Amino acid sequence: MARTFHIYGNWKLNKNASESAQLALETAQAAAVTNGKVKVAVAPVFTNITTVRSALGSTSHVNLLAQNGYPKASGAFTGEVSFALLKDAGCDGVIIGHSERRQIFGETNEFIADKVQAAAEIGLQVVLCCGETLDEREAGKTWEIVEKQLTVGLSKLPENLRSSVIIAYEPVWAIGTGKTASPDQAQEIHALIRKLLGTLWTPSQAAEVIIQYGGSVNESNALELFRKEDIDGALVGGAALKVDSFSKIIQAAFEVSQ
Ligand code: PGA
């Protein structure tokens, strides 16, 4: 079945407010060229979400994501931001379970499951990240790790909210390192993810789910990755910070979608 390419930029801890507004506008121009044939989103830091929302306008064809959120609605949770507040600030979706959250901040699969449930219930699109480390890959545990991350991560998602989730497969050894999984390596895991979702969910829901690849995606490797059957776009870090590179990645998706 024909799935729409989704190209999302994860800006991580980069860009101040005015730089974020500027990059959002440039990204919107790059996205406009595809006439809605490629879904584009950007994820600025928390403090720049409202600035980017105003820069994009409320009906923009570029969606706005947060990079994280907290599953409780309110209360004594110093330093946290709830999904309801992210929605209130103008977010359309949120990235959950990024490997930097897992590795640097110790987020577990169970905690991520709470976040997936809470974010989806608030009405946000969820980009659930998964992926193995280099040690895990070398030990032959890639699929065991990814399967667990997804099985547990999706375990609390209400059945009627499955269509709000997209998956980003991001091998940790490929993030920010300049090493990309080869298109065949990525396709192999994407196909397994789709198969798994066919058993956790239904085969037709699995056929529709968007599975992005992430990890050093750039203008030189995007086209080859997007030609693979189960790769439906990319979650892009470094190359999303420069509109020249990001627009070429959007363009590559547009080309393959023709
Ligand atoms: P990268 O980051 O494109 O800089 O490797 C991807 C990500 O972490 O989402």
Short mmCIF file of C-alpha atoms and ligand atoms in Angstrom, two decimals:
data_model
loop_
_atom_site.label_atom_id
_atom_site.label_comp_id
_atom_site.label_asym_id
_atom_site.label_seq_id
_atom_site.Cartn_x
_atom_site.Cartn_y
_atom_site.Cartn_z
CA MET A 1 0.00 0.00 0.00
CA ALA A 2 1.09 3.56 -0.60
CA ARG A 3 2.18 5.29 2.56
CA THR A 4 3.04 9.01 2.70
CA PHE A 5 6.66 9.86 3.39
CA HIS A 6 7.19 11.57 6.75
CA ILE A 7 10.37 13.64 7.12
CA TYR A 8 10.81 15.00 10.62
CA GLY A 9 13.60 17.20 11.96
CA ASN A 10 14.76 16.68 15.53
CA TRP A 11 16.63 19.84 16.43
CA LYS A 12 17.78 18.45 19.81
CA LEU A 13 19.40 21.07 22.09
CA ASN A 14 20.16 23.55 19.29
CA LYS A 15 19.00 27.00 18.13
CA ASN A 16 17.75 29.98 20.11
CA ALA A 17 14.28 31.47 19.61
CA SER A 18 15.01 33.67 16.60
CA GLU A 19 17.13 31.00 14.89
CA SER A 20 14.34 28.48 15.46
CA ALA A 21 11.70 30.79 13.96
CA GLN A 22 13.94 31.42 10.95
CA LEU A 23 14.69 27.72 10.38
CA ALA A 24 10.99 26.84 10.77
CA LEU A 25 10.05 29.35 8.07
CA GLU A 26 12.76 28.09 5.72
CA THR A 27 11.67 24.51 6.37
CA ALA A 28 8.06 25.44 5.61
CA GLN A 29 9.16 26.86 2.25
CA ALA A 30 11.06 23.66 1.47
CA ALA A 31 8.03 21.55 2.45
CA ALA A 32 5.60 23.63 0.37
CA VAL A 33 7.28 22.43 -2.83
CA THR A 34 5.89 18.91 -2.26
CA ASN A 35 2.26 20.12 -2.19
CA GLY A 36 1.50 18.05 0.88
CA LYS A 37 2.86 14.85 -0.72
CA VAL A 38 5.55 14.67 2.00
CA LYS A 39 4.63 15.24 5.64
CA VAL A 40 7.19 17.45 7.35
CA ALA A 41 7.59 18.29 11.03
CA VAL A 42 10.14 20.04 13.22
CA ALA A 43 10.98 19.52 16.90
CA PRO A 44 12.54 22.57 18.59
CA VAL A 45 13.52 22.78 22.27
CA PHE A 46 10.68 23.36 24.76
CA THR A 47 11.33 27.09 25.21
CA ASN A 48 11.04 27.73 21.47
CA ILE A 49 7.81 25.82 20.85
CA THR A 50 5.50 28.84 21.05
CA THR A 51 7.86 30.96 18.94
CA VAL A 52 7.98 28.30 16.25
CA ARG A 53 4.20 27.86 16.46
CA SER A 54 3.67 31.57 15.76
CA ALA A 55 6.30 31.57 13.01
CA LEU A 56 4.60 28.64 11.27
CA GLY A 57 1.04 29.90 11.80
CA SER A 58 -1.76 27.70 13.09
CA THR A 59 -2.60 26.07 9.76
CA SER A 60 0.94 25.40 8.60
CA HIS A 61 1.67 22.30 6.57
CA VAL A 62 4.72 21.75 8.75
CA ASN A 63 3.80 20.04 12.00
CA LEU A 64 5.31 20.97 15.32
CA LEU A 65 6.68 18.35 17.70
CA ALA A 66 8.13 18.41 21.19
CA GLN A 67 11.20 16.27 21.89
CA ASN A 68 9.87 14.80 25.14
CA GLY A 69 7.09 15.13 27.71
CA TYR A 70 5.98 13.82 31.09
CA PRO A 71 3.08 11.38 31.54
CA LYS A 72 1.41 13.00 34.58
CA ALA A 73 -1.06 15.81 33.92
CA SER A 74 0.06 18.12 36.72
CA GLY A 75 1.43 18.13 40.25
CA ALA A 76 4.70 18.16 42.14
CA PHE A 77 7.02 17.21 39.28
CA THR A 78 9.58 19.99 39.23
CA GLY A 79 11.11 20.62 35.85
CA GLU A 80 8.70 18.47 33.85
CA VAL A 81 6.23 19.44 31.10
CA SER A 82 2.96 17.52 30.59
CA PHE A 83 1.60 16.43 27.22
CA ALA A 84 -1.51 18.56 27.85
CA LEU A 85 0.69 21.65 28.16
CA LEU A 86 2.58 20.72 25.00
CA LYS A 87 -0.71 20.51 23.16
CA ASP A 88 -1.80 23.80 24.70
CA ALA A 89 1.45 25.38 23.46
CA GLY A 90 0.60 24.32 19.91
CA CYS A 91 2.36 20.99 19.47
CA ASP A 92 0.89 18.46 17.05
CA GLY A 93 3.03 15.61 18.28
CA VAL A 94 5.94 14.48 20.43
CA ILE A 95 9.04 12.33 20.10
CA ILE A 96 9.11 9.62 22.78
CA GLY A 97 11.87 7.23 23.79
CA HIS A 98 14.69 8.80 21.79
CA SER A 99 17.92 6.92 22.46
CA GLU A 100 19.42 10.03 24.07
CA ARG A 101 16.54 10.00 26.57
CA ARG A 102 17.08 6.29 27.17
CA GLN A 103 20.86 6.45 27.46
CA ILE A 104 21.59 9.82 29.09
CA PHE A 105 18.45 10.15 31.22
CA GLY A 106 17.83 6.48 32.00
CA GLU A 107 14.33 6.19 30.53
CA THR A 108 13.05 2.63 30.69
CA ASN A 109 10.66 0.84 28.34
CA GLU A 110 7.99 0.92 31.09
CA PHE A 111 8.29 4.69 31.57
CA ILE A 112 8.17 5.13 27.81
CA ALA A 113 4.96 3.05 27.71
CA ASP A 114 3.36 5.49 30.19
CA LYS A 115 4.42 8.40 28.00
CA VAL A 116 3.09 6.81 24.80
CA GLN A 117 -0.28 6.22 26.45
CA ALA A 118 -0.54 9.71 27.99
CA ALA A 119 0.55 11.54 24.85
CA ALA A 120 -1.81 9.61 22.57
CA GLU A 121 -4.72 10.08 24.99
CA ILE A 122 -4.15 13.85 24.94
CA GLY A 123 -4.38 13.76 21.15
CA LEU A 124 -0.75 14.18 20.16
CA GLN A 125 0.92 12.22 17.38
CA VAL A 126 3.58 9.97 18.94
CA VAL A 127 6.93 9.27 17.30
CA LEU A 128 8.13 6.24 19.24
CA CYS A 129 11.88 5.66 18.82
CA CYS A 130 13.62 2.33 19.05
CA GLY A 131 17.06 1.01 18.15
CA GLU A 132 20.00 -1.03 19.35
CA THR A 133 23.46 0.03 20.51
CA LEU A 134 26.63 -1.13 18.77
CA ASP A 135 27.34 -3.68 21.51
CA GLU A 136 23.83 -5.09 21.16
CA ARG A 137 24.17 -5.35 17.38
CA GLU A 138 27.56 -7.04 17.65
CA ALA A 139 26.15 -9.49 20.19
CA GLY A 140 23.42 -10.42 17.67
CA LYS A 141 20.71 -8.90 19.89
CA THR A 142 19.36 -6.23 17.56
CA TRP A 143 15.93 -7.74 17.07
CA GLU A 144 15.55 -8.86 20.68
CA ILE A 145 16.14 -5.25 21.83
CA VAL A 146 13.90 -3.58 19.24
CA GLU A 147 11.11 -6.10 19.76
CA LYS A 148 11.15 -5.46 23.51
CA GLN A 149 11.27 -1.67 23.12
CA LEU A 150 8.19 -1.79 20.88
CA THR A 151 6.24 -4.51 22.66
CA VAL A 152 6.59 -2.81 26.05
CA GLY A 153 6.51 0.74 24.64
CA LEU A 154 3.16 0.14 22.95
CA SER A 155 1.66 -2.05 25.67
CA LYS A 156 -0.49 0.68 27.25
CA LEU A 157 -1.62 2.34 24.04
CA PRO A 158 -5.44 2.16 23.77
CA GLU A 159 -6.54 0.20 20.72
CA ASN A 160 -8.47 3.11 19.23
CA LEU A 161 -5.36 5.34 19.25
CA ARG A 162 -3.02 3.13 17.21
CA SER A 163 -3.22 5.43 14.21
CA SER A 164 -1.65 8.23 16.26
CA VAL A 165 1.67 6.37 16.51
CA ILE A 166 4.56 6.35 14.10
CA ILE A 167 7.76 4.41 14.71
CA ALA A 168 11.32 5.68 14.23
CA TYR A 169 13.97 2.97 13.96
CA GLU A 170 17.24 4.62 14.95
CA PRO A 171 20.24 2.35 15.52
CA VAL A 172 22.17 4.13 18.28
CA TRP A 173 25.51 3.50 16.57
CA ALA A 174 24.29 5.51 13.56
CA ILE A 175 23.05 8.59 15.45
CA GLY A 176 25.29 11.62 15.01
CA THR A 177 28.22 9.41 14.02
CA GLY A 178 28.13 9.78 10.25
CA LYS A 179 27.60 6.00 10.03
CA THR A 180 24.27 5.09 8.48
CA ALA A 181 22.77 1.64 8.50
CA SER A 182 22.91 0.44 4.91
CA PRO A 183 19.53 0.56 3.15
CA ASP A 184 19.44 -3.27 3.37
CA GLN A 185 20.25 -3.30 7.09
CA ALA A 186 17.54 -0.71 7.74
CA GLN A 187 14.99 -2.45 5.51
CA GLU A 188 15.56 -5.75 7.32
CA ILE A 189 14.62 -4.24 10.69
CA HIS A 190 11.77 -2.14 9.26
CA ALA A 191 10.20 -5.25 7.75
CA LEU A 192 10.50 -7.06 11.10
CA ILE A 193 8.92 -4.08 12.87
CA ARG A 194 5.98 -4.11 10.46
CA LYS A 195 5.59 -7.85 10.95
CA LEU A 196 5.64 -7.43 14.73
CA LEU A 197 2.97 -4.73 14.55
CA GLY A 198 0.90 -7.09 12.44
CA THR A 199 0.79 -9.43 15.41
CA LEU A 200 0.52 -6.81 18.19
CA TRP A 201 -2.11 -4.91 16.20
CA THR A 202 -3.79 -6.06 12.99
CA PRO A 203 -2.13 -6.71 9.61
CA SER A 204 -3.94 -3.77 8.01
CA GLN A 205 -2.89 -1.40 10.81
CA ALA A 206 0.68 -2.64 10.37
CA ALA A 207 0.50 -2.02 6.64
CA GLU A 208 -0.47 1.59 7.31
CA VAL A 209 1.94 2.50 10.09
CA ILE A 210 4.73 4.90 9.19
CA ILE A 211 8.20 3.60 10.03
CA GLN A 212 10.91 6.24 9.79
CA TYR A 213 14.62 5.52 9.71
CA GLY A 214 16.96 7.72 11.74
CA GLY A 215 20.72 7.93 12.18
CA SER A 216 22.95 10.21 10.08
CA VAL A 217 20.40 10.61 7.31
CA ASN A 218 21.62 13.28 4.88
CA GLU A 219 21.16 14.45 1.33
CA SER A 220 23.57 11.82 -0.02
CA ASN A 221 22.02 8.70 1.52
CA ALA A 222 18.32 9.65 1.73
CA LEU A 223 17.24 8.60 -1.75
CA GLU A 224 18.64 5.08 -1.45
CA LEU A 225 17.01 4.60 1.96
CA PHE A 226 13.62 5.90 0.80
CA ARG A 227 13.57 3.47 -2.12
CA LYS A 228 13.29 0.58 0.34
CA GLU A 229 9.83 -0.84 0.67
CA ASP A 230 9.34 -0.43 4.42
CA ILE A 231 11.18 2.86 4.93
CA ASP A 232 8.58 5.62 5.07
CA GLY A 233 10.76 8.62 5.77
CA ALA A 234 13.31 9.80 8.26
CA LEU A 235 13.84 11.33 11.66
CA VAL A 236 16.74 13.66 10.99
CA GLY A 237 19.06 15.27 13.56
CA GLY A 238 22.14 17.12 12.32
CA ALA A 239 21.03 17.53 8.70
CA ALA A 240 17.72 19.11 9.83
CA LEU A 241 19.61 22.09 11.26
CA LYS A 242 20.61 23.32 7.79
CA VAL A 243 17.74 24.00 5.45
CA ASP A 244 19.85 23.19 2.37
CA SER A 245 20.40 19.62 3.55
CA PHE A 246 16.92 19.16 4.99
CA SER A 247 15.22 20.39 1.83
CA LYS A 248 17.23 17.91 -0.24
CA ILE A 249 16.06 15.10 2.05
CA ILE A 250 12.44 16.29 1.64
CA GLN A 251 13.04 16.45 -2.11
CA ALA A 252 14.38 12.87 -2.14
CA ALA A 253 11.18 11.65 -0.47
CA PHE A 254 9.09 13.63 -2.92
CA GLU A 255 10.98 12.08 -5.84
CA VAL A 256 10.41 8.54 -4.59
CA SER A 257 6.73 9.26 -3.92
CA GLN A 258 6.10 10.28 -7.57
P1 PGA B 1 21.34 12.36 13.40
O1 PGA B 1 20.25 12.24 14.57
O2 PGA B 1 20.56 12.54 12.11
O3 PGA B 1 22.14 13.60 13.75
O4 PGA B 1 22.14 11.13 13.41
C1 PGA B 1 19.06 11.51 14.38
C2 PGA B 1 18.26 11.46 15.65
O5 PGA B 1 18.87 11.38 16.73
O6 PGA B 1 17.03 11.52 15.63
#
